[in-house]
Coordinates of C-alpha atoms and ligand atoms in Angstrom, one line a residue:
L1 CA -167.3 176.1 19.1
Y2 CA -164.1 174.3 18.3
G3 CA -161.3 175.2 15.8
V4 CA -158.9 172.5 14.9
N5 CA -155.3 172.8 13.5
G6 CA -155.8 176.5 12.6
T7 CA -159.3 176.2 11.2
A8 CA -161.8 178.8 12.2
P9 CA -164.1 177.7 15.1
S10 CA -167.1 176.0 13.7
V11 CA -170.3 174.2 14.7
F12 CA -168.9 171.3 12.6
P13 CA -165.2 171.1 13.0
P14 CA -163.1 168.6 11.0
V15 CA -163.6 165.0 11.9
V16 CA -160.6 163.3 13.6
V17 CA -160.0 159.8 12.1
A18 CA -157.5 157.7 14.0
K19 CA -156.4 154.1 13.5
Q20 CA -156.3 151.4 16.1
G21 CA -152.9 151.5 17.7
Q22 CA -152.3 155.1 16.9
T23 CA -151.7 157.8 19.6
L24 CA -153.7 161.0 19.5
K25 CA -152.0 164.0 21.0
V26 CA -154.2 167.0 21.8
R27 CA -153.3 170.5 22.9
L28 CA -156.3 172.3 24.3
I29 CA -156.3 176.1 24.0
N30 CA -158.9 177.8 26.0
D31 CA -160.1 181.0 24.2
L32 CA -163.4 181.2 26.0
Q33 CA -164.3 184.7 27.0
S34 CA -166.3 185.7 30.1
V35 CA -169.9 186.5 29.0
P36 CA -171.0 189.8 30.5
S37 CA -173.6 189.1 33.2
S38 CA -176.1 191.4 31.5
A39 CA -176.1 189.1 28.5
S40 CA -176.2 185.9 30.5
Q41 CA -179.5 184.4 31.3
E42 CA -178.4 182.5 34.5
H43 CA -174.9 183.4 35.8
P44 CA -171.8 184.8 34.3
E45 CA -169.9 182.2 32.3
V46 CA -166.8 181.1 34.2
P47 CA -164.5 180.0 31.4
F48 CA -163.1 176.8 33.0
T49 CA -163.0 174.0 30.4
N50 CA -161.4 170.7 29.6
L51 CA -161.7 167.7 27.3
H52 CA -163.2 164.2 27.4
S53 CA -162.9 161.6 24.7
H54 CA -166.3 159.9 24.9
G55 CA -166.3 156.1 24.6
V56 CA -162.6 155.8 24.0
L57 CA -160.7 153.2 26.0
V58 CA -157.5 155.1 27.0
P59 CA -155.9 155.7 30.4
T60 CA -157.1 158.6 32.5
A61 CA -153.4 159.1 33.4
A62 CA -154.1 162.0 35.8
A63 CA -150.7 163.7 36.0
T64 CA -149.8 165.1 39.5
D65 CA -148.5 168.2 37.8
P66 CA -151.6 169.7 36.1
C67 CA -149.4 171.2 33.4
A68 CA -148.0 167.8 32.5
T69 CA -149.6 165.5 29.8
H70 CA -152.9 163.9 30.9
G71 CA -154.8 160.9 29.5
D72 CA -158.6 161.1 29.3
N73 CA -158.6 162.9 32.7
I74 CA -161.7 165.1 33.4
F75 CA -160.4 166.1 36.8
V76 CA -158.3 169.0 35.5
A77 CA -159.4 172.2 33.8
S78 CA -158.0 175.3 32.1
N79 CA -159.3 178.8 33.2
G80 CA -158.4 180.7 30.1
P81 CA -155.2 182.1 28.5
S82 CA -152.0 182.8 30.5
T83 CA -149.7 185.6 29.9
G84 CA -146.1 184.5 29.3
E85 CA -146.2 180.8 30.0
P86 CA -148.1 178.2 28.0
C87 CA -149.4 176.6 31.2
K88 CA -149.3 177.8 34.8
P89 CA -150.9 175.9 37.7
L90 CA -153.5 177.9 39.5
P91 CA -153.2 178.1 43.3
A92 CA -155.8 175.9 45.0
D93 CA -157.6 178.8 46.6
S94 CA -158.3 180.5 43.2
Q95 CA -159.9 177.5 41.5
H96 CA -163.5 178.5 42.4
S97 CA -164.3 174.9 43.0
G98 CA -164.5 172.1 45.5
P99 CA -161.9 169.3 45.6
E100 CA -164.2 167.2 43.2
H101 CA -163.0 169.3 40.3
G102 CA -159.3 168.6 40.7
P103 CA -156.6 171.1 39.9
A104 CA -156.8 174.0 37.3
V105 CA -154.3 175.9 35.2
L106 CA -154.1 179.1 33.3
G107 CA -153.2 178.4 29.7
Q108 CA -153.0 175.2 27.7
L109 CA -153.7 171.6 28.7
Q110 CA -151.9 168.6 27.1
Y111 CA -153.6 165.3 26.4
R112 CA -152.4 162.0 25.0
Y113 CA -154.7 159.2 24.0
P114 CA -152.9 156.0 23.0
L115 CA -155.5 153.8 21.3
P116 CA -154.9 150.1 22.0
H117 CA -154.4 147.8 18.9
D118 CA -157.7 146.0 19.8
H119 CA -159.7 149.2 20.4
P120 CA -163.2 148.8 19.0
T121 CA -163.6 150.5 15.7
G122 CA -166.4 153.0 15.4
L123 CA -167.8 156.4 16.1
F124 CA -166.8 158.4 19.2
W125 CA -166.7 162.1 20.0
M126 CA -164.9 164.7 22.1
H127 CA -166.4 167.4 24.3
P128 CA -165.7 169.4 27.5
H129 CA -166.5 167.7 30.8
R130 CA -166.2 170.4 33.4
H131 CA -168.9 169.6 36.1
G132 CA -171.3 172.5 36.3
S133 CA -170.4 173.9 32.8
S134 CA -171.0 170.8 30.6
Q135 CA -174.5 171.8 29.5
T136 CA -173.5 175.4 28.6
Q137 CA -170.4 174.5 26.8
V138 CA -171.6 171.4 24.8
G139 CA -174.9 173.1 24.2
G140 CA -173.1 176.1 22.9
G141 CA -171.4 173.9 20.3
M142 CA -168.2 172.6 21.8
S143 CA -167.8 169.1 20.4
M144 CA -166.1 167.2 17.6
L145 CA -166.3 163.7 16.1
L146 CA -163.6 161.0 16.5
Y147 CA -163.7 157.9 14.3
V148 CA -161.5 154.9 15.1
D149 CA -160.6 153.0 11.8
P150 CA -159.2 149.5 11.6
S151 CA -155.4 149.5 12.0
Q152 CA -155.0 148.4 8.4
G153 CA -157.1 151.3 7.2
Q154 CA -160.5 151.1 5.5
T155 CA -161.4 147.7 4.1
R156 CA -162.4 147.1 0.5
V157 CA -166.1 146.8 1.6
Q158 CA -166.0 150.1 3.3
R159 CA -164.7 151.8 0.2
R160 CA -167.9 150.7 -1.6
F161 CA -169.9 153.3 0.4
D162 CA -169.9 157.0 0.5
V163 CA -169.6 158.1 4.1
K164 CA -171.7 161.0 5.4
W165 CA -171.2 162.6 8.8
L166 CA -174.4 163.8 10.4
M167 CA -173.6 165.7 13.6
L168 CA -176.8 166.8 15.3
K169 CA -176.5 169.7 17.7
D170 CA -179.3 172.1 18.5
V171 CA -178.5 175.7 19.1
H172 CA -180.9 178.2 20.6
L173 CA -180.0 181.6 19.0
L174 CA -181.1 184.8 20.7
P175 CA -181.1 188.2 19.0
P176 CA -177.9 190.1 20.0
D177 CA -177.9 191.6 23.5
P178 CA -178.2 195.4 22.8
P179 CA -175.7 196.7 25.5
S180 CA -172.9 194.2 24.8
G181 CA -173.7 193.2 21.2
V182 CA -173.1 189.6 22.3
A183 CA -175.3 187.0 20.7
T184 CA -176.0 184.5 23.4
R185 CA -177.6 181.2 23.7
N186 CA -180.4 181.2 26.2
I187 CA -179.2 178.5 28.5
K188 CA -182.5 178.5 30.3
Y189 CA -184.5 177.5 27.2
E190 CA -187.6 175.4 27.7
S191 CA -187.8 172.2 25.8
D192 CA -191.4 173.0 24.9
F193 CA -190.4 176.4 23.4
C194 CA -191.9 175.4 20.1
G195 CA -195.1 174.1 21.6
R196 CA -196.0 170.7 23.0
L197 CA -195.7 167.6 20.9
A198 CA -198.5 166.9 18.5
A199 CA -198.8 165.2 15.1
L200 CA -197.9 167.7 12.3
S201 CA -199.6 168.1 8.9
E202 CA -197.3 168.1 5.8
E203 CA -198.0 171.9 5.7
E204 CA -196.7 172.2 9.3
W205 CA -193.6 170.1 8.5
R206 CA -192.7 172.7 5.8
L207 CA -192.6 175.4 8.5
R208 CA -190.2 173.2 10.6
R209 CA -187.3 172.9 8.1
G210 CA -184.3 173.0 10.4
T211 CA -185.7 175.5 12.9
C212 CA -188.7 176.2 15.0
N213 CA -190.1 179.4 16.4
P214 CA -191.7 180.0 19.7
K215 CA -195.1 178.2 19.7
D216 CA -194.8 178.2 15.9
T217 CA -195.5 181.8 15.1
D218 CA -194.7 182.8 11.5
D219 CA -192.4 185.6 12.7
R220 CA -188.9 184.6 11.4
T221 CA -187.1 186.9 13.8
P222 CA -189.0 186.7 17.1
S223 CA -187.5 188.6 20.1
T224 CA -187.3 185.3 22.0
G225 CA -185.0 183.9 19.3
T226 CA -185.0 180.8 17.1
W227 CA -184.2 177.3 17.9
A228 CA -182.0 175.7 15.1
F229 CA -181.3 172.0 14.6
P230 CA -178.5 172.0 12.1
V231 CA -177.0 168.8 10.6
S232 CA -173.2 169.1 10.6
G233 CA -173.5 172.8 10.9
V234 CA -176.0 173.4 8.1
V235 CA -179.6 174.1 8.6
Y236 CA -181.8 171.8 6.5
P237 CA -179.0 170.5 4.1
T238 CA -179.7 168.4 1.1
I239 CA -178.1 164.9 1.1
T240 CA -177.8 163.3 -2.4
L241 CA -177.4 159.6 -3.0
R242 CA -175.9 158.9 -6.4
S243 CA -177.7 156.0 -8.1
G244 CA -176.1 152.7 -7.3
K245 CA -173.8 154.2 -4.6
P246 CA -175.0 153.4 -1.1
Q247 CA -174.0 155.6 1.8
I248 CA -173.1 155.0 5.4
W249 CA -174.5 157.7 7.7
R250 CA -172.5 158.2 10.8
I251 CA -175.0 160.1 13.1
T252 CA -174.1 161.6 16.5
N253 CA -176.4 163.4 18.8
A254 CA -174.0 166.1 20.1
S255 CA -176.7 168.1 21.8
A256 CA -176.4 168.8 25.5
D257 CA -179.9 167.8 26.4
A258 CA -182.1 167.2 23.3
S259 CA -183.3 163.8 22.2
Y260 CA -184.1 162.9 18.6
R261 CA -186.5 160.4 17.2
L262 CA -185.3 160.0 13.6
Q263 CA -187.4 158.8 10.7
L264 CA -186.7 158.8 7.0
V265 CA -189.8 159.4 5.0
V266 CA -190.6 159.6 1.2
T267 CA -192.2 163.0 0.5
S268 CA -192.3 162.8 -3.3
G269 CA -195.3 161.1 -5.0
S270 CA -199.0 161.6 -4.5
A271 CA -199.5 159.8 -1.2
A272 CA -201.2 162.0 1.4
S273 CA -199.2 160.7 4.3
P274 CA -195.5 160.0 3.6
R275 CA -194.1 156.5 3.8
P276 CA -191.4 155.8 6.4
L277 CA -188.3 153.9 5.0
R278 CA -186.7 151.1 7.0
M279 CA -183.3 152.2 8.2
R280 CA -180.6 149.5 8.6
V281 CA -178.6 150.1 11.8
L282 CA -175.0 148.7 11.7
A283 CA -173.7 150.2 14.9
L284 CA -175.0 151.9 18.0
D285 CA -173.0 154.0 20.5
G286 CA -169.6 152.9 19.3
G287 CA -170.5 149.2 19.2
T288 CA -170.9 147.3 15.9
L289 CA -173.9 145.1 16.0
D290 CA -173.2 141.4 15.5
Q291 CA -174.2 140.0 12.1
D292 CA -177.4 138.5 13.2
A293 CA -178.6 141.7 14.9
A294 CA -177.7 143.8 11.9
Q295 CA -179.7 141.5 9.6
H296 CA -182.8 142.2 11.7
S297 CA -182.1 145.8 12.4
G298 CA -184.7 147.4 10.1
F299 CA -185.8 150.3 12.2
D300 CA -188.8 152.6 11.2
E301 CA -187.5 155.1 13.7
L302 CA -184.3 155.5 15.7
V303 CA -184.2 157.3 19.0
L304 CA -180.9 159.0 19.9
M305 CA -180.6 160.5 23.4
P306 CA -177.8 163.0 24.1
S307 CA -174.4 161.5 23.1
A308 CA -176.0 158.5 21.3
R309 CA -174.5 157.5 18.0
A310 CA -175.6 155.3 15.1
E311 CA -174.2 154.1 11.8
L312 CA -176.9 153.4 9.2
L313 CA -176.6 151.8 5.8
I314 CA -178.5 154.0 3.4
D315 CA -179.0 152.0 0.2
P316 CA -182.0 152.9 -2.0
C317 CA -182.6 149.2 -2.6
E318 CA -182.4 148.3 1.1
L319 CA -184.7 151.3 1.8
E320 CA -187.4 149.7 -0.4
A321 CA -187.2 152.7 -2.7
G322 CA -186.4 150.4 -5.6
T323 CA -188.2 147.4 -7.1
I324 CA -186.8 144.0 -6.1
V325 CA -187.0 141.1 -8.6
R326 CA -185.3 137.8 -7.7
S327 CA -182.7 139.4 -5.4
H328 CA -182.0 142.1 -8.0
C329 CA -183.0 145.7 -7.5
V330 CA -184.2 148.2 -10.1
L331 CA -184.2 151.8 -9.2
P332 CA -187.0 154.1 -10.4
K333 CA -186.3 156.3 -13.4
S334 CA -186.9 159.5 -11.6
D335 CA -185.5 160.8 -8.3
V336 CA -187.1 159.9 -5.0
I337 CA -187.3 162.8 -2.6
A338 CA -187.2 161.9 1.1
E339 CA -186.8 163.8 4.3
L340 CA -184.9 163.0 7.5
R341 CA -187.1 164.1 10.4
T342 CA -187.1 164.0 14.2
L343 CA -190.7 163.2 15.2
G344 CA -190.2 164.9 18.6
L345 CA -190.0 163.1 21.9
D346 CA -191.4 163.3 25.4
T347 CA -188.8 162.1 27.9
G348 CA -191.4 162.1 30.6
D349 CA -195.2 162.2 31.0
Q350 CA -196.5 165.6 29.9
E351 CA -199.5 165.3 32.1
R352 CA -197.4 164.9 35.2
D353 CA -195.1 167.7 34.1
A354 CA -192.1 165.3 34.0
G355 CA -189.2 165.3 31.6
D356 CA -188.6 167.3 28.5
H357 CA -190.6 167.7 25.3
W358 CA -188.3 167.8 22.3
P359 CA -189.8 169.3 19.1
A360 CA -190.5 167.7 15.7
I361 CA -188.1 169.1 13.1
A362 CA -187.5 168.4 9.4
L363 CA -183.7 168.0 9.6
A364 CA -182.5 167.3 6.0
R365 CA -183.8 166.8 2.5
V366 CA -182.6 163.5 1.0
V367 CA -182.5 162.9 -2.8
L368 CA -182.2 159.3 -3.9
K369 CA -181.1 159.7 -7.6
G370 CA -183.1 157.6 -10.1
D371 CA -181.6 155.4 -12.8
R372 CA -182.7 156.1 -16.4
T373 CA -181.0 152.9 -17.6
Q374 CA -183.2 150.8 -15.3
R375 CA -180.2 148.4 -14.8
A376 CA -180.9 145.5 -12.5
R377 CA -178.3 145.5 -9.6
S378 CA -177.6 142.4 -7.6
M379 CA -178.2 142.9 -3.9
S380 CA -175.7 141.9 -1.3
P381 CA -176.7 141.2 2.3
I382 CA -176.2 143.7 5.1
R383 CA -172.7 143.5 6.4
A384 CA -172.2 145.0 9.8
R385 CA -168.8 143.4 9.5
A386 CA -168.0 146.1 6.9
L387 CA -167.3 148.4 9.8
Q388 CA -164.9 146.1 11.5
P389 CA -161.3 145.1 11.0
D390 CA -160.5 141.8 9.4
R391 CA -159.5 140.4 12.8
P392 CA -162.4 141.6 15.0
Y393 CA -162.1 142.9 18.6
S394 CA -163.3 140.1 21.0
P395 CA -164.4 141.3 24.4
T396 CA -163.7 139.4 27.6
P397 CA -166.7 137.0 27.8
T398 CA -168.8 137.3 30.9
D399 CA -169.8 134.2 32.8
E400 CA -173.4 133.5 31.8
S401 CA -173.9 131.0 34.6
E402 CA -173.3 133.5 37.3
Q403 CA -176.7 135.2 37.0
N404 CA -177.0 136.4 40.6
T405 CA -173.5 137.2 41.7
I406 CA -170.9 139.6 40.6
S407 CA -168.0 137.7 39.2
Q408 CA -165.3 139.1 41.4
S409 CA -163.4 136.0 40.6
P410 CA -159.7 135.6 41.3
R411 CA -157.8 137.6 38.8
T412 CA -156.2 134.4 37.3
E413 CA -159.7 133.3 36.1
T414 CA -160.4 136.5 34.2
R415 CA -158.7 137.1 30.9
L416 CA -157.0 140.4 31.1
H417 CA -155.9 142.5 28.3
T418 CA -152.2 142.9 27.9
M419 CA -150.5 146.2 28.5
Q420 CA -148.9 147.8 25.5
P421 CA -145.7 149.9 26.0
G422 CA -146.6 153.6 26.6
H423 CA -150.2 152.8 27.8
E424 CA -149.3 152.7 31.5
A425 CA -152.2 153.9 33.6
Q426 CA -152.2 155.6 37.0
S427 CA -151.1 153.2 39.7
A428 CA -151.2 155.2 42.9
T429 CA -153.9 153.5 44.9
T430 CA -156.1 155.8 47.0
C431 CA -159.0 153.5 47.8
S432 CA -159.6 149.8 48.7
P433 CA -162.5 147.8 47.4
V434 CA -165.1 146.8 49.9
P435 CA -166.7 143.4 49.0
L436 CA -170.5 143.5 48.5
P437 CA -172.6 141.2 50.8
A438 CA -172.5 137.6 49.6
G439 CA -174.8 137.0 46.5
H440 CA -175.3 140.8 45.9
V441 CA -174.9 142.8 42.8
R442 CA -174.3 146.5 42.6
V443 CA -177.5 148.6 42.2
I444 CA -177.3 152.2 40.9
R445 CA -180.4 154.2 41.5
F446 CA -181.2 157.4 39.5
G447 CA -183.1 159.9 41.5
N448 CA -184.4 163.5 41.5
G449 CA -186.8 165.7 43.4
L450 CA -190.4 164.7 43.7
S451 CA -191.9 168.1 43.3
K452 CA -191.2 171.4 41.5
T453 CA -189.5 172.7 44.6
Y454 CA -186.8 170.1 44.5
W455 CA -186.6 169.8 40.7
T456 CA -183.0 170.9 40.6
H457 CA -181.8 168.0 42.8
F458 CA -180.4 165.1 40.7
G459 CA -178.3 162.3 42.1
L460 CA -177.1 158.7 42.0
L461 CA -177.5 156.2 44.9
A462 CA -175.2 153.2 44.8
T463 CA -176.3 150.3 46.9
S464 CA -176.6 146.5 46.5
S465 CA -179.1 143.7 46.5
R466 CA -179.6 140.1 45.5
L467 CA -180.9 139.9 41.9
E468 CA -183.8 137.8 40.6
L469 CA -183.6 138.0 36.8
G470 CA -186.7 136.8 34.9
E471 CA -187.6 137.0 31.2
N472 CA -189.0 140.5 31.5
S473 CA -188.5 141.2 35.2
V474 CA -185.6 142.4 37.3
K475 CA -186.3 141.9 41.0
L476 CA -184.1 143.3 43.8
P477 CA -185.6 141.6 47.0
D478 CA -183.2 143.4 49.4
I479 CA -184.2 146.9 48.4
D480 CA -187.7 146.4 46.9
K481 CA -189.1 145.9 50.4
D482 CA -188.1 149.4 51.4
G483 CA -189.7 151.3 48.5
I484 CA -188.3 154.3 46.8
P485 CA -185.8 156.5 48.7
K486 CA -186.6 160.1 49.5
A487 CA -185.4 162.7 47.0
G488 CA -182.6 163.9 49.3
D489 CA -181.2 160.3 49.6
Y490 CA -179.6 160.4 46.2
P491 CA -176.2 162.0 46.7
S492 CA -175.2 164.6 44.1
F493 CA -171.7 164.7 42.6
G494 CA -169.2 166.2 45.0
A495 CA -171.1 165.3 48.1
P496 CA -168.6 164.6 50.9
D497 CA -168.0 160.9 51.6
N498 CA -170.3 160.1 48.7
P499 CA -171.2 156.3 49.0
S500 CA -171.9 156.3 45.2
N501 CA -168.2 156.9 44.5
L502 CA -167.1 153.3 43.8
C503 CA -163.8 151.5 44.4
I504 CA -163.4 148.5 42.0
R505 CA -160.7 145.8 41.8
Y506 CA -158.9 145.7 38.4
G507 CA -159.7 142.4 36.7
S508 CA -163.3 142.1 37.8
V509 CA -166.4 142.0 35.6
E510 CA -169.2 143.7 37.6
R511 CA -172.9 143.3 37.1
W512 CA -174.8 146.5 37.8
V513 CA -178.5 147.0 37.9
L514 CA -179.4 150.5 36.7
V515 CA -182.7 151.6 38.4
N516 CA -184.5 154.7 37.2
D517 CA -186.6 155.9 40.2
T518 CA -187.7 159.0 38.4
D519 CA -190.6 160.0 36.0
E520 CA -188.3 160.8 33.2
C521 CA -185.6 159.3 30.9
H522 CA -181.9 159.3 31.7
N523 CA -179.0 158.1 29.5
F524 CA -176.4 156.1 31.4
H525 CA -172.8 156.6 30.4
I526 CA -169.6 155.3 32.0
H527 CA -166.1 156.6 31.0
Q528 CA -163.2 154.3 30.2
A529 CA -165.5 151.2 29.9
H530 CA -167.9 149.5 27.5
F531 CA -170.7 147.3 28.8
R532 CA -173.1 144.7 27.6
V533 CA -176.9 144.8 28.4
S534 CA -178.1 141.5 29.8
G535 CA -181.6 142.3 31.0
I536 CA -184.3 145.0 30.8
A537 CA -187.5 145.4 32.8
L538 CA -189.8 148.2 31.7
V539 CA -193.0 149.7 33.1
E540 CA -196.0 149.1 30.9
G541 CA -196.9 151.5 28.1
E542 CA -195.4 152.6 24.8
K543 CA -195.3 156.3 25.9
A544 CA -193.3 155.6 29.0
N545 CA -190.6 153.8 26.9
A546 CA -190.4 156.4 24.1
C547 CA -186.7 157.1 24.8
L548 CA -185.8 153.5 24.2
G549 CA -187.2 153.5 20.7
D550 CA -186.6 150.4 18.7
R551 CA -183.8 149.3 21.1
K552 CA -186.5 147.3 22.9
A553 CA -185.2 144.4 20.8
A554 CA -181.6 145.2 21.6
K555 CA -181.3 143.1 24.7
Q556 CA -180.3 140.1 22.6
F557 CA -177.5 142.1 21.1
K558 CA -174.0 141.2 22.0
T559 CA -173.0 144.8 21.4
L560 CA -170.7 146.6 23.8
H561 CA -172.2 150.0 24.5
D562 CA -170.9 153.2 26.2
N563 CA -174.4 154.6 26.7
Y564 CA -177.8 153.2 27.3
P565 CA -181.2 154.9 27.7
L566 CA -183.2 154.4 31.0
P567 CA -186.9 154.9 30.5
P568 CA -188.9 156.1 33.6
G569 CA -189.2 153.3 36.1
S570 CA -187.0 150.9 34.1
R571 CA -184.3 148.6 35.3
V572 CA -181.4 147.7 33.0
V573 CA -178.9 145.0 33.9
V574 CA -175.4 145.6 32.5
D575 CA -172.1 143.7 32.7
I576 CA -169.1 145.9 32.8
P577 CA -165.6 144.4 32.4
F578 CA -162.8 146.3 34.3
T579 CA -160.2 144.1 32.6
R580 CA -158.2 146.6 30.6
P581 CA -155.1 148.1 32.2
Q582 CA -156.1 151.4 30.7
Q583 CA -159.0 151.5 33.2
I584 CA -156.8 151.7 36.3
G585 CA -157.4 155.1 37.7
K586 CA -160.3 157.4 38.5
F587 CA -163.1 158.4 36.2
V588 CA -166.9 158.9 36.3
Y589 CA -170.3 157.5 35.5
H590 CA -173.3 159.7 34.9
C591 CA -176.5 160.6 33.1
H592 CA -175.6 162.1 29.6
I593 CA -178.4 164.6 29.7
L594 CA -175.9 167.3 30.6
G595 CA -178.4 169.4 32.5
H596 CA -178.8 166.4 34.8
E597 CA -175.1 165.8 35.0
D598 CA -174.4 169.4 35.9
K599 CA -177.0 169.2 38.6
G600 CA -175.3 166.2 40.3
M601 CA -176.3 163.0 38.5
M602 CA -172.7 161.8 38.4
A603 CA -170.3 159.8 40.7
T604 CA -166.7 158.5 40.5
V605 CA -165.3 155.0 39.8
E606 CA -161.7 154.2 40.9
V607 CA -160.2 151.0 39.5
V608 CA -157.3 149.8 41.6
L609 CA -154.7 147.0 41.3
Ligands
CU1 CU1 -180.7 162.2 33.3

């Protein structure tokens, strides 16, 4: 749980809203207590923690002195309060960690995040990023939202809407441990705790309001605990839309591991099966959709893997809750009652015992207020632009003609972002980029164990190949001939001389092919960078691609993402510009299912001049 500026720690701490060009200064106070081992389900909690600003393009600025001010540097951690001094470096031999963790301190950590003037506006978030503890700490509730507003503040269009923050984070609550009295979260919970995924009757949905019990017993206080799915800290809240006042929902999946498959359904009226409403998506994962994409972004359901975010336009007229006559909308006289649900999601094939099985939960009651006056309102088109500043951010364009080569062009040919004063990044070079073989692109393979025995092994294997990109195919002739590597061939984070730790020249735009060699979904994330998706190849079958949801259409989007779902067996081609001076330094790329990240599905990137 986080407390901010003196507020009590909460599952839903205050939202930080910053403007482009502003500098955010954060003091991290580590009040984590060691959990007694009798109450812990796995191992005693070692209270190392730190902070990461997800999706935010600021320098890592790893200070040599761990007590000095850092940028978005995850290679430093605090090991709890210090007596006397606000910050005291821990000797290297007492850090209980390998060199991959970086230095640690007792006491406070200082962070400084200078947002560039052209930083993308949108929804981001902050959470701890200590390798090995990420799942426990984020899953226990440690996260908060960060929104970047245009530098001139909210536009007139934005003020037309009511903004709702919907922070989704599941918490598994156990009864208090009798000897210690500590209420703990069972960190070994099973994703099928509430039973395997199946279609629910309306009667069963009523038993799933905000929580589910083990295998759906009616016992409200079972000894094995309750699994709660609060929305912004409240279990099954009511969200009310005043008539004629549309809302923007800013939704974040801040769960450590759980995926959501959101649907908004009308439950009032006499229909036996409720009707889904089309949701308008304006932004995904910190990237505003372009106008054309937003116009066609009517989604019946929206899949959010861990750390995914979406901004939705919730207008009763757009939702087809009203009657439309000649581009005017008339709301019904009486209220329409709807429900925001997650339909549940398999991230792997149940029959092959792969992946996780996230439950169906009724998340919130939604009241669309009626209009007794039956006034006809003129309808305005969807404006994703409403989320953007007047002068929009324009990313460095990638070279469309260079389909099969990474564009490691001379730096003079790549438009670089200018450095603003005070945004200096780390410049000490510790690696030198090794060019890929001629005509090759970088390939990142996601791997894990092939049997239950090796299930805890997760890793990333960086390699390279020529690329043959078709309409719906991604062929890698240099590696496809060799088949899928053995489970042990995917190095885990911290492995010595890890070939997946990359060294990249500042100024390059790299094309990466993300290859999911496993039977379950992963969610690719890279720090300090936004990327564009330029090709997707999927294995056949709707079930296999559940975690992609309606993003199947998203490959035409020009949107810059900081996350992207990788269905089992999929290949996703992304172009990543390393053209911002803030990117110089060392950071990580990883799967954002934090159980996978903690088990090693992460590697480093170092960008050098
Ligand atoms: Cu994963």
